[in-house]
Amino acid sequence: MSGIIGIYEKNNMGVAFLAHLGLMALQHRGQQSAGIAVCNKEEIRCLKNKGLVSDVFTQESLNELKGNMCLGHVKYGMEAADVIEYTEPFCLSDKFSCKAMAMSGSFVNGQKLKRDLLEQGSILTTNSDVELFACLIGKSKTDKILEAVSDAMKIIKGSYTITILTENEIIAVRDPLGIKPLTIGELKDGYAISSESCAFDIMGGKLIRDVLPGEIVLINENGLESYQTKKDEIKAICAFEYVYFARPDSYMDKLSINRARERAGEILYKEHPVDADVVIVIPDSGTPAALGFSKESKIPFANGLLKNRYVGRTFIEPTQSMREEGVKIKLNPMRDVVEGKRIVLVDDSIVRGTTTQNIIKALRNVGAKEIHVRISSPTVRASCYFGVDTSDEQNLIANILTVDEIRKKIGADSLGFISVEGLYKSLNSLGSGYCMGCFTKEYPMEV
Amino acid sequence: MSGIIGIYEKNNMGVAFLAHLGLMALQHRGQQSAGIAVCNKEEIRCLKNKGLVSDVFTQESLNELKGNMCLGHVKYGMEAADVIEYTEPFCLSDKFSCKAMAMSGSFVNGQKLKRDLLEQGSILTTNSDVELFACLIGKSKTDKILEAVSDAMKIIKGSYTITILTENEIIAVRDPLGIKPLTIGELKDGYAISSESCAFDIMGGKLIRDVLPGEIVLINENGLESYQTKKDEIKAICAFEYVYFARPDSYMDKLSINRARERAGEILYKEHPVDADVVIVIPDSGTPAALGFSKESKIPFANGLLKNRYVGRTFIEPTQSMREEGVKIKLNPMRDVVEGKRIVLVDDSIVRGTTTQNIIKALRNVGAKEIHVRISSPTVRASCYFGVDTSDEQNLIANILTVDEIRKKIGADSLGFISVEGLYKSLNSLGSGYCMGCFTKEYPMEV
Amino acid sequence: MSGIIGIYEKNNMGVAFLAHLGLMALQHRGQQSAGIAVCNKEEIRCLKNKGLVSDVFTQESLNELKGNMCLGHVKYGMEAADVIEYTEPFCLSDKFSCKAMAMSGSFVNGQKLKRDLLEQGSILTTNSDVELFACLIGKSKTDKILEAVSDAMKIIKGSYTITILTENEIIAVRDPLGIKPLTIGELKDGYAISSESCAFDIMGGKLIRDVLPGEIVLINENGLESYQTKKDEIKAICAFEYVYFARPDSYMDKLSINRARERAGEILYKEHPVDADVVIVIPDSGTPAALGFSKESKIPFANGLLKNRYVGRTFIEPTQSMREEGVKIKLNPMRDVVEGKRIVLVDDSIVRGTTTQNIIKALRNVGAKEIHVRISSPTVRASCYFGVDTSDEQNLIANILTVDEIRKKIGADSLGFISVEGLYKSLNSLGSGYCMGCFTKEYPMEV
Amino acid sequence: MSGIIGIYEKNNMGVAFLAHLGLMALQHRGQQSAGIAVCNKEEIRCLKNKGLVSDVFTQESLNELKGNMCLGHVKYGMEAADVIEYTEPFCLSDKFSCKAMAMSGSFVNGQKLKRDLLEQGSILTTNSDVELFACLIGKSKTDKILEAVSDAMKIIKGSYTITILTENEIIAVRDPLGIKPLTIGELKDGYAISSESCAFDIMGGKLIRDVLPGEIVLINENGLESYQTKKDEIKAICAFEYVYFARPDSYMDKLSINRARERAGEILYKEHPVDADVVIVIPDSGTPAALGFSKESKIPFANGLLKNRYVGRTFIEPTQSMREEGVKIKLNPMRDVVEGKRIVLVDDSIVRGTTTQNIIKALRNVGAKEIHVRISSPTVRASCYFGVDTSDEQNLIANILTVDEIRKKIGADSLGFISVEGLYKSLNSLGSGYCMGCFTKEYPMEV
């Protein structure tokens, strides 16, 4: 998914520190690389590298990124992981000026665009969509930057949110369907753009509104201006943002992510009621849904699985034989909560099913009497073409097995997924405005 | 506090991998350094360094630590943080054999012991208590290692748990009052020793029992043997382990840490009832108490503060002025949970009060109507002499201010601490068996 | 200056190891960054980073660079040192294929080319000349790669040697004046290109000939082909390569660098004879000239200054006061060689004069009776526009002071520079074929 | 061999910077680890680690080593290379005070001392001789530190030079035979001790004299005091220091190392005259001998082998087949110097013969007509028991083959070693005062 930030403050030459805070808040959107580009009226400087925000930046390096305008980016791991060239912001010169650009999303017509650009004499130094966007701007016939951006948007198909830093301004765009989220915040002395509103909280700012589908926002010393390109009739905001990606303290399209998830938990109970002793959750993203389920069902919530906060993404595993026994490295069941109890186990999604299966086994090992699995998203049955890495369709368990077959496979006593209608309802919608392609195989554009 | 591990498996030359897993589970007991020493019948090899377990070990380095007996150690940060000499296991030769030793605890008579040993001609290469213990063993008149250990225990006063790895066996000891926890686990092909039982879960083993106060445990190819030295009449298990240090999925003295905390939350409500809309908690250690409070009071529990999991221990802060505004870096209040609500804010302790004060301010900023603070430990009023780093007494807010003055200082509408009696009750005790010196200034030995 | 390598071996998928060796041999041409790009018929992979060759590559990383064609590059430190984007090989796609490119040299019309390309719609991601070359190739109207290269060479003015790796071949070009050196070597199973012939020795190959001024060389499975673009009437090989840059064991234009320097030393004595006890040298580059001076003058050569081989490029200096006393960190005078003696001190050039001044002071401190400085290049009076970083003209001591004023400043008893004619003679030339702009301010093209 | 430093300056709290410079000058004596311990009247602080001096220290870390007395150490690689515990200075407390100690040398009775100390109740944390020395001091019956040092020296047999830093003074000792070198220098505001005098040059100080065999030197605020313990009748200074180890700009026992080597070259020619065109050397340590040979023989000296200064100690080699072809990675023959010439190849020693063999092959490959090898030390036939790592006796080529057999093996046209008498002569001695055990198998003590 990636996360992007743009900041303009009239008289604060230390906006890189704000961007750093904002990227900490967006870290959940991408852990592959991080970068900040800053403009100090004379030149654009950029620091980016593989790793977490906390790996890439130091007090000293942020001090050297002086300027009152900047971009930030955290990268989600879809592309070749080791290639440092793919880190963003992407920096370049074109006929307009020097630029830095950061993007979250994915072009559907990227391969065709690439072929066309090469044929027309362009060279490309990365395999990224953001460079294609940059080339389109550079080749535009107009000498007005906003027109050039608007021209490029006409050629591109797909999901995207892009921030552009020039020597004079920050420009932010959101795709005409609004698939990816992008929000505008107010700071003490300026404005900020962020994939999610939680970044404004950490920066001491506040959310004003979402960037609209198809909108181009311009921020400079004159304040904030908006240009609406032709937008699509419909919106198609990614439902998976609400289900899984976004941070619960963010608001998207005026909706609290936390509240939407809690509501999904409530609806989930109504759709799949069960009699049990305790509601537990696979930490952390399913917690609001589990609390909603508990509230609606009056079944008490408890911490049934202890997460080891020190286990990182790469972990040295012991021998194969030990692994097969189901060593409880990241999650340890709480015997005193689980033993002899009828358990409701809530999670936000089942993609391949192996984690759920292992956890159920571990819960049985400490004496769970019954295990009822409740999932706060519908069955994931199709690939995403807009930037979510949902493995191949043949690996999606719900694409191969029926719900009851899944139940047997993972070893649950019962299994219920929220319905697509239930999910719409949790989003205050009667059935439109969201892309639910991964659940329904119906996409808002040809893919 | 530190955490220690000892493992013996008859035919598994890869016990270092098990120790690594165990140390991951004990990481919360110390993040300053980590180490593993292993014996392969011929020699003892040791790898240790500053940093987290995941920083110190790699697949390759664990592969080179071949052996079927080992020790592990994670160090709590009380001593000079940068001195690599203080990492453990401490390795040495003495008249008995080569050895590695790891310790959690603190000697009360360490300074005197040190003076005596130097006067008698010993040299000391660190300022650690574990080296004093090693010197006492080396100087013992006996040629039997267990007698030498027992002799050393007679001279030492304080809290300690120590594991010793020789070329032939693993020895584990616990101080006569049992101040520090130490448990015995069974593995597929041997035994393990650990500060906390949660390490056995991750290793695929299971808890057998606690090492008894004053007990010496010996593990070798003949199995496990026990020697009981003269123990004190009373036990004095550190109550703060139950309140804060231990992992909730551990069992100490047959008591579930999670259940003890939950019960403390229930008692806390009974002692300080309040009418409110929602119970929230400062994550993570107070959660069981908050759930207990919620259960007893029937006030629903919600996630009111979002913890940023990517913020590490060192953090680059922005300018002073921003910091003063209360930037929400680690914890962000959830507006949709808090706004317009009467809040019960549960935490496990108040030491200096500044964190609580900042959080209350942040909650008020997003519209909390009332804030009632409930603390699941009594007021911390005294230093610990047994290894817990509770700052100087003059920094302990409960040592300076009355409860009502604290309430005003932190800006709460009401404030309640569990009573000492209440805490005893949560531990299934009528008033003995625990060291509550930091709450009561009454210690189990002269300090 | 930078150093470049290109290697093609029909059946050796490990040419990256050869390139690594070759770059070790060219390390003296640039220590700022190093890189290797390799083609395995399907894709081009590249590893490059700041630092020395030995910092950038490991056995493992070379193993992963599988392929039978490759480029290598070591970068000389003229541009912004910290910007990792400037490392080469520069990798890109264009209408022909995927490519990697490496360059040594400098375009005289780079700024104009850049403006033109941006105006025509190109974007540029670095500030390097090699990217301009790549853009020109991509925009060429032809669909034949060699024609595209030839077209680009017509537009460019300056000094350059460039190697290009495509999916099918290696292409190497040298500027029409032949300012930068480039040589062709034969390997067991193919061919190599290198800035200097010493790289062939280390690779187990042998020098065939120089790439000719204006020549395009193509190496692929059919062997080596040559295309001669219009070349200039004259050659203008950089004389400073012979004086200072090149490794003494290299041959350029059939001339041994070592022998040319030795001859310069002989001529230097003839031009500036002196009666003395011992010839010493500032190590290492002046040694051949010093030996030539010793041979011609019959004054014995000795090691008068000991170089500390462990002192790197960055050095922690003690306090200012100590530095002013002339602490002998990198070079220590040998008292037993110098004391009471009349010294001839030979060096290859004086640019700013400070080093020479400090060394003379140090030699006087250990008792040198007379110090006669002899320099095996003419006075450096002008900037280089072709890639040599000779500081600003106002810092060139020979641009400000007369020879006798320099002598006084550095504290020598006598001072002699070889004449421009003498230098030509040492190169077997009567006065043409070389660029001596830095000595004469006469350049082979408009600058 | 290791190198040690001790510095006392009355009012300079930055002596760690001087020690750092001194260790740079002694780096040739050991590249395995480096360390500095400093005393600021209150405590002793130490920084040490594996690697070169330039790897271990930074401006910042030296700034934190405040104090006016310090020790430094560079470690030679004989012991287990990876064990960080073996780095020095070794820091400890004993009944006298806190201490740091650094040593160069090797105890002959170390194993016995170790057994005795363990039996008497000591514990040992390393396998180093310096800890044994520390234990002996701590166990001494006296309460006078100098007496304790003197007592320890009576028990120890072997070669050693040790510096000791206490809270009040620096103490330096040299073994009674004077096998290892140790010198005293004068600084602006105090004194320094160093394994070699070249360290004083770099520190801006000057050599006063050698520490005498069996001497204890004490430096504190009262200046320098000397105590002579019972010394042996004879001196037995290590001849290999003159031949190979020491830096040529050092003076030992009033003799210039450079001059001694030059003289050995002169004597070598007299002992093994030859008619040839050019004298070349395997850089760097044989250079003075080669220049002496050239001077005496009137055969001109030239640089015949180019050393690649960028090739470090660890080097990635290409495939085996390439290596067998004799890839010239570190040393490249200069064709223009060698081709068609009768060569004298001078080196300081032949230990296993493989390097010489490879170089001769490489010289033949570029057309050497004749190759006459001359070695400025006698044949190395025996192990060293005093700290020099001369591999096992069965690997010493001169222990297996006759001189003529060696000549055939390495492929030389003639081969001559200086005689033992010749080496004595080069040291201004008629046959005593030096340990030549590695050449003669006659050692100055039982081994």
PDB file of N, CA and C in Angstrom, chain C residues 18 21 24 27 31 188 201-202 247-249 251 256 258 287 303 306 308-310 315-316 322 325 327-328 332 334 336-337, chain D residues 18 21 24 27 31 59 188 201-202 247-249 251 256 258 287 303 306 308-310 315-316 322 325 327-328 332 334 336-337:
ATOM      1  N   LEU C  18      36.226 -11.562 -12.052  1.00  0.00           N
ATOM      2  CA  LEU C  18      37.291 -10.909 -12.817  1.00  0.00           C
ATOM      3  C   LEU C  18      37.173  -9.390 -12.720  1.00  0.00           C
ATOM      4  N   LEU C  21      38.528  -8.188  -9.480  1.00  0.00           N
ATOM      5  CA  LEU C  21      39.985  -8.110  -9.521  1.00  0.00           C
ATOM      6  C   LEU C  21      40.439  -6.870 -10.277  1.00  0.00           C
ATOM      7  N   MET C  24      40.058  -3.783  -8.314  1.00  0.00           N
ATOM      8  CA  MET C  24      41.126  -3.658  -7.307  1.00  0.00           C
ATOM      9  C   MET C  24      42.352  -2.994  -7.948  1.00  0.00           C
ATOM     10  N   GLN C  27      41.722   0.732  -8.460  1.00  0.00           N
ATOM     11  CA  GLN C  27      41.244   1.463  -7.288  1.00  0.00           C
ATOM     12  C   GLN C  27      41.896   2.841  -7.147  1.00  0.00           C
ATOM     13  N   GLN C  31      38.217   6.369  -5.375  1.00  0.00           N
ATOM     14  CA  GLN C  31      37.914   5.649  -4.123  1.00  0.00           C
ATOM     15  C   GLN C  31      36.548   6.022  -3.553  1.00  0.00           C
ATOM     16  N   LYS C 188      41.311 -15.447 -21.514  1.00  0.00           N
ATOM     17  CA  LYS C 188      41.367 -16.832 -21.964  1.00  0.00           C
ATOM     18  C   LYS C 188      40.254 -17.125 -22.959  1.00  0.00           C
ATOM     19  N   ASP C 201      46.698  -7.673 -16.271  1.00  0.00           N
ATOM     20  CA  ASP C 201      47.683  -8.510 -15.573  1.00  0.00           C
ATOM     21  C   ASP C 201      47.006  -9.269 -14.431  1.00  0.00           C
ATOM     22  N   ILE C 202      46.234  -8.554 -13.620  1.00  0.00           N
ATOM     23  CA  ILE C 202      45.627  -9.160 -12.440  1.00  0.00           C
ATOM     24  C   ILE C 202      44.554 -10.179 -12.834  1.00  0.00           C
ATOM     25  N   ARG C 247      48.825   3.819 -12.945  1.00  0.00           N
ATOM     26  CA  ARG C 247      49.690   2.956 -12.168  1.00  0.00           C
ATOM     27  C   ARG C 247      50.959   2.709 -12.953  1.00  0.00           C
ATOM     28  N   PRO C 248      52.138   2.685 -12.294  1.00  0.00           N
ATOM     29  CA  PRO C 248      53.402   2.574 -13.047  1.00  0.00           C
ATOM     30  C   PRO C 248      53.510   1.304 -13.869  1.00  0.00           C
ATOM     31  N   ASP C 249      52.768   0.250 -13.500  1.00  0.00           N
ATOM     32  CA  ASP C 249      52.874  -0.983 -14.283  1.00  0.00           C
ATOM     33  C   ASP C 249      51.913  -1.000 -15.473  1.00  0.00           C
ATOM     34  N   TYR C 251      50.634   0.324 -19.293  1.00  0.00           N
ATOM     35  CA  TYR C 251      51.179   0.852 -20.551  1.00  0.00           C
ATOM     36  C   TYR C 251      50.075   1.663 -21.213  1.00  0.00           C
ATOM     37  N   SER C 256      55.461   2.568 -21.373  1.00  0.00           N
ATOM     38  CA  SER C 256      55.419   2.151 -19.969  1.00  0.00           C
ATOM     39  C   SER C 256      55.356   3.386 -19.087  1.00  0.00           C
ATOM     40  N   ASN C 258      55.944   3.527 -15.928  1.00  0.00           N
ATOM     41  CA  ASN C 258      57.114   3.521 -15.052  1.00  0.00           C
ATOM     42  C   ASN C 258      58.333   4.092 -15.775  1.00  0.00           C
ATOM     43  N   THR C 287      58.286   7.769  -6.882  1.00  0.00           N
ATOM     44  CA  THR C 287      59.438   6.872  -6.780  1.00  0.00           C
ATOM     45  C   THR C 287      60.148   6.609  -8.114  1.00  0.00           C
ATOM     46  N   ASN C 303      65.440   5.392   1.305  1.00  0.00           N
ATOM     47  CA  ASN C 303      64.120   5.665   1.850  1.00  0.00           C
ATOM     48  C   ASN C 303      64.260   6.669   2.974  1.00  0.00           C
ATOM     49  N   LEU C 306      59.342   7.470   5.956  1.00  0.00           N
ATOM     50  CA  LEU C 306      58.610   6.232   6.141  1.00  0.00           C
ATOM     51  C   LEU C 306      57.114   6.507   6.099  1.00  0.00           C
ATOM     52  N   ASN C 308      53.356   5.523   6.807  1.00  0.00           N
ATOM     53  CA  ASN C 308      52.540   4.632   7.639  1.00  0.00           C
ATOM     54  C   ASN C 308      51.400   4.099   6.792  1.00  0.00           C
ATOM     55  N   ARG C 309      51.468   2.803   6.478  1.00  0.00           N
ATOM     56  CA  ARG C 309      50.495   2.172   5.567  1.00  0.00           C
ATOM     57  C   ARG C 309      49.121   2.023   6.211  1.00  0.00           C
ATOM     58  N   TYR C 310      49.022   2.226   7.498  1.00  0.00           N
ATOM     59  CA  TYR C 310      47.745   2.014   8.175  1.00  0.00           C
ATOM     60  C   TYR C 310      46.939   3.296   8.321  1.00  0.00           C
ATOM     61  N   PHE C 315      41.440  10.727   9.207  1.00  0.00           N
ATOM     62  CA  PHE C 315      42.329  10.520  10.334  1.00  0.00           C
ATOM     63  C   PHE C 315      41.917  11.432  11.474  1.00  0.00           C
ATOM     64  N   ILE C 316      41.874  10.860  12.656  1.00  0.00           N
ATOM     65  CA  ILE C 316      41.545  11.647  13.844  1.00  0.00           C
ATOM     66  C   ILE C 316      42.776  12.416  14.260  1.00  0.00           C
ATOM     67  N   MET C 322      49.012  20.625  18.774  1.00  0.00           N
ATOM     68  CA  MET C 322      49.882  19.539  18.369  1.00  0.00           C
ATOM     69  C   MET C 322      50.050  19.510  16.855  1.00  0.00           C
ATOM     70  N   GLU C 325      52.567  21.853  15.550  1.00  0.00           N
ATOM     71  CA  GLU C 325      53.953  21.442  15.753  1.00  0.00           C
ATOM     72  C   GLU C 325      54.413  20.469  14.691  1.00  0.00           C
ATOM     73  N   VAL C 327      53.002  17.283  13.651  1.00  0.00           N
ATOM     74  CA  VAL C 327      52.993  15.876  14.012  1.00  0.00           C
ATOM     75  C   VAL C 327      53.139  15.029  12.742  1.00  0.00           C
ATOM     76  N   LYS C 328      54.028  14.070  12.820  1.00  0.00           N
ATOM     77  CA  LYS C 328      54.368  13.277  11.628  1.00  0.00           C
ATOM     78  C   LYS C 328      53.523  12.027  11.562  1.00  0.00           C
ATOM     79  N   ASN C 332      57.121   9.746   8.312  1.00  0.00           N
ATOM     80  CA  ASN C 332      58.109  10.021   9.354  1.00  0.00           C
ATOM     81  C   ASN C 332      59.497  10.031   8.722  1.00  0.00           C
ATOM     82  N   MET C 334      63.387   9.496   8.254  1.00  0.00           N
ATOM     83  CA  MET C 334      64.333   8.516   8.779  1.00  0.00           C
ATOM     84  C   MET C 334      65.588   9.273   9.193  1.00  0.00           C
ATOM     85  N   ASP C 336      68.417   8.404  10.437  1.00  0.00           N
ATOM     86  CA  ASP C 336      69.745   7.889  10.054  1.00  0.00           C
ATOM     87  C   ASP C 336      70.046   8.124   8.580  1.00  0.00           C
ATOM     88  N   VAL C 337      69.018   8.369   7.785  1.00  0.00           N
ATOM     89  CA  VAL C 337      69.231   8.658   6.360  1.00  0.00           C
ATOM     90  C   VAL C 337      69.465  10.151   6.135  1.00  0.00           C
TER      91      VAL C 337
ATOM     92  N   LEU D  18      47.088  11.100  22.150  1.00  0.00           N
ATOM     93  CA  LEU D  18      48.492  10.734  21.938  1.00  0.00           C
ATOM     94  C   LEU D  18      48.636   9.222  21.829  1.00  0.00           C
ATOM     95  N   LEU D  21      47.639   8.069  18.429  1.00  0.00           N
ATOM     96  CA  LEU D  21      48.711   8.291  17.454  1.00  0.00           C
ATOM     97  C   LEU D  21      49.797   7.235  17.610  1.00  0.00           C
ATOM     98  N   MET D  24      48.811   4.005  16.162  1.00  0.00           N
ATOM     99  CA  MET D  24      48.910   4.025  14.692  1.00  0.00           C
ATOM    100  C   MET D  24      50.336   3.672  14.276  1.00  0.00           C
ATOM    101  N   GLN D  27      51.000  -0.077  14.776  1.00  0.00           N
ATOM    102  CA  GLN D  27      50.005  -0.965  14.174  1.00  0.00           C
ATOM    103  C   GLN D  27      50.642  -2.189  13.510  1.00  0.00           C
ATOM    104  N   GLN D  31      47.534  -6.509  14.406  1.00  0.00           N
ATOM    105  CA  GLN D  31      46.333  -5.969  13.748  1.00  0.00           C
ATOM    106  C   GLN D  31      45.055  -6.642  14.213  1.00  0.00           C
ATOM    107  N   GLN D  59      36.815  10.060  16.840  1.00  0.00           N
ATOM    108  CA  GLN D  59      37.005  11.349  17.525  1.00  0.00           C
ATOM    109  C   GLN D  59      36.166  11.384  18.801  1.00  0.00           C
ATOM    110  N   LYS D 188      56.304  16.631  25.960  1.00  0.00           N
ATOM    111  CA  LYS D 188      56.377  18.030  26.377  1.00  0.00           C
ATOM    112  C   LYS D 188      56.197  18.154  27.881  1.00  0.00           C
ATOM    113  N   ASP D 201      58.109   9.745  17.835  1.00  0.00           N
ATOM    114  CA  ASP D 201      58.168  10.717  16.733  1.00  0.00           C
ATOM    115  C   ASP D 201      56.774  11.234  16.418  1.00  0.00           C
ATOM    116  N   ILE D 202      55.811  10.319  16.281  1.00  0.00           N
ATOM    117  CA  ILE D 202      54.465  10.701  15.876  1.00  0.00           C
ATOM    118  C   ILE D 202      53.767  11.495  16.985  1.00  0.00           C
ATOM    119  N   ARG D 247      59.683  -1.290  13.021  1.00  0.00           N
ATOM    120  CA  ARG D 247      59.589  -0.326  11.933  1.00  0.00           C
ATOM    121  C   ARG D 247      60.976   0.233  11.672  1.00  0.00           C
ATOM    122  N   PRO D 248      61.342   0.455  10.406  1.00  0.00           N
ATOM    123  CA  PRO D 248      62.708   0.882  10.108  1.00  0.00           C
ATOM    124  C   PRO D 248      63.090   2.207  10.747  1.00  0.00           C
ATOM    125  N   ASP D 249      62.110   3.062  11.062  1.00  0.00           N
ATOM    126  CA  ASP D 249      62.469   4.341  11.668  1.00  0.00           C
ATOM    127  C   ASP D 249      62.605   4.249  13.187  1.00  0.00           C
ATOM    128  N   TYR D 251      64.554   2.987  16.745  1.00  0.00           N
ATOM    129  CA  TYR D 251      65.891   2.684  17.260  1.00  0.00           C
ATOM    130  C   TYR D 251      65.705   1.732  18.431  1.00  0.00           C
ATOM    131  N   SER D 256      69.833   1.966  14.826  1.00  0.00           N
ATOM    132  CA  SER D 256      68.768   2.265  13.865  1.00  0.00           C
ATOM    133  C   SER D 256      68.385   0.974  13.152  1.00  0.00           C
ATOM    134  N   ASN D 258      66.691   0.701  10.445  1.00  0.00           N
ATOM    135  CA  ASN D 258      66.931   0.897   9.008  1.00  0.00           C
ATOM    136  C   ASN D 258      68.397   0.648   8.667  1.00  0.00           C
ATOM    137  N   THR D 287      63.096  -3.631   1.871  1.00  0.00           N
ATOM    138  CA  THR D 287      63.658  -2.524   1.112  1.00  0.00           C
ATOM    139  C   THR D 287      65.003  -2.015   1.618  1.00  0.00           C
ATOM    140  N   ASN D 303      62.170  -0.485  -8.773  1.00  0.00           N
ATOM    141  CA  ASN D 303      60.912  -1.074  -8.305  1.00  0.00           C
ATOM    142  C   ASN D 303      60.466  -2.117  -9.307  1.00  0.00           C
ATOM    143  N   LEU D 306      55.125  -4.160  -8.252  1.00  0.00           N
ATOM    144  CA  LEU D 306      54.228  -3.112  -7.787  1.00  0.00           C
ATOM    145  C   LEU D 306      53.257  -3.686  -6.774  1.00  0.00           C
ATOM    146  N   ASN D 308      49.898  -3.537  -4.663  1.00  0.00           N
ATOM    147  CA  ASN D 308      48.582  -2.899  -4.651  1.00  0.00           C
ATOM    148  C   ASN D 308      48.233  -2.539  -3.216  1.00  0.00           C
ATOM    149  N   ARG D 309      48.233  -1.230  -2.931  1.00  0.00           N
ATOM    150  CA  ARG D 309      48.034  -0.745  -1.565  1.00  0.00           C
ATOM    151  C   ARG D 309      46.596  -0.936  -1.080  1.00  0.00           C
ATOM    152  N   TYR D 310      45.695  -1.258  -1.981  1.00  0.00           N
ATOM    153  CA  TYR D 310      44.284  -1.367  -1.605  1.00  0.00           C
ATOM    154  C   TYR D 310      43.867  -2.790  -1.269  1.00  0.00           C
ATOM    155  N   PHE D 315      40.880 -11.209   1.265  1.00  0.00           N
ATOM    156  CA  PHE D 315      40.706 -10.909  -0.140  1.00  0.00           C
ATOM    157  C   PHE D 315      39.857 -11.984  -0.792  1.00  0.00           C
ATOM    158  N   ILE D 316      38.899 -11.544  -1.589  1.00  0.00           N
ATOM    159  CA  ILE D 316      38.041 -12.480  -2.299  1.00  0.00           C
ATOM    160  C   ILE D 316      38.793 -13.012  -3.495  1.00  0.00           C
ATOM    161  N   MET D 322      41.848 -20.172 -11.563  1.00  0.00           N
ATOM    162  CA  MET D 322      42.504 -18.899 -11.788  1.00  0.00           C
ATOM    163  C   MET D 322      43.642 -18.693 -10.813  1.00  0.00           C
ATOM    164  N   GLU D 325      46.839 -20.290 -11.734  1.00  0.00           N
ATOM    165  CA  GLU D 325      47.588 -19.625 -12.795  1.00  0.00           C
ATOM    166  C   GLU D 325      48.432 -18.483 -12.259  1.00  0.00           C
ATOM    167  N   VAL D 327      47.486 -15.611 -10.258  1.00  0.00           N
ATOM    168  CA  VAL D 327      46.926 -14.276 -10.444  1.00  0.00           C
ATOM    169  C   VAL D 327      47.691 -13.280  -9.572  1.00  0.00           C
ATOM    170  N   LYS D 328      48.063 -12.193 -10.159  1.00  0.00           N
ATOM    171  CA  LYS D 328      48.950 -11.228  -9.497  1.00  0.00           C
ATOM    172  C   LYS D 328      48.147 -10.156  -8.776  1.00  0.00           C
ATOM    173  N   ASN D 332      52.437  -7.011  -8.642  1.00  0.00           N
ATOM    174  CA  ASN D 332      52.497  -7.168 -10.091  1.00  0.00           C
ATOM    175  C   ASN D 332      53.897  -6.847 -10.571  1.00  0.00           C
ATOM    176  N   MET D 334      56.883  -5.495 -12.823  1.00  0.00           N
ATOM    177  CA  MET D 334      56.997  -4.387 -13.765  1.00  0.00           C
ATOM    178  C   MET D 334      57.757  -4.886 -14.985  1.00  0.00           C
ATOM    179  N   ASP D 336      58.743  -3.572 -17.736  1.00  0.00           N
ATOM    180  CA  ASP D 336      59.846  -2.771 -18.299  1.00  0.00           C
ATOM    181  C   ASP D 336      61.109  -2.822 -17.441  1.00  0.00           C
ATOM    182  N   VAL D 337      60.959  -3.188 -16.165  1.00  0.00           N
ATOM    183  CA  VAL D 337      62.123  -3.307 -15.294  1.00  0.00           C
ATOM    184  C   VAL D 337      62.757  -4.696 -15.407  1.00  0.00           C
TER     185      VAL D 337
END
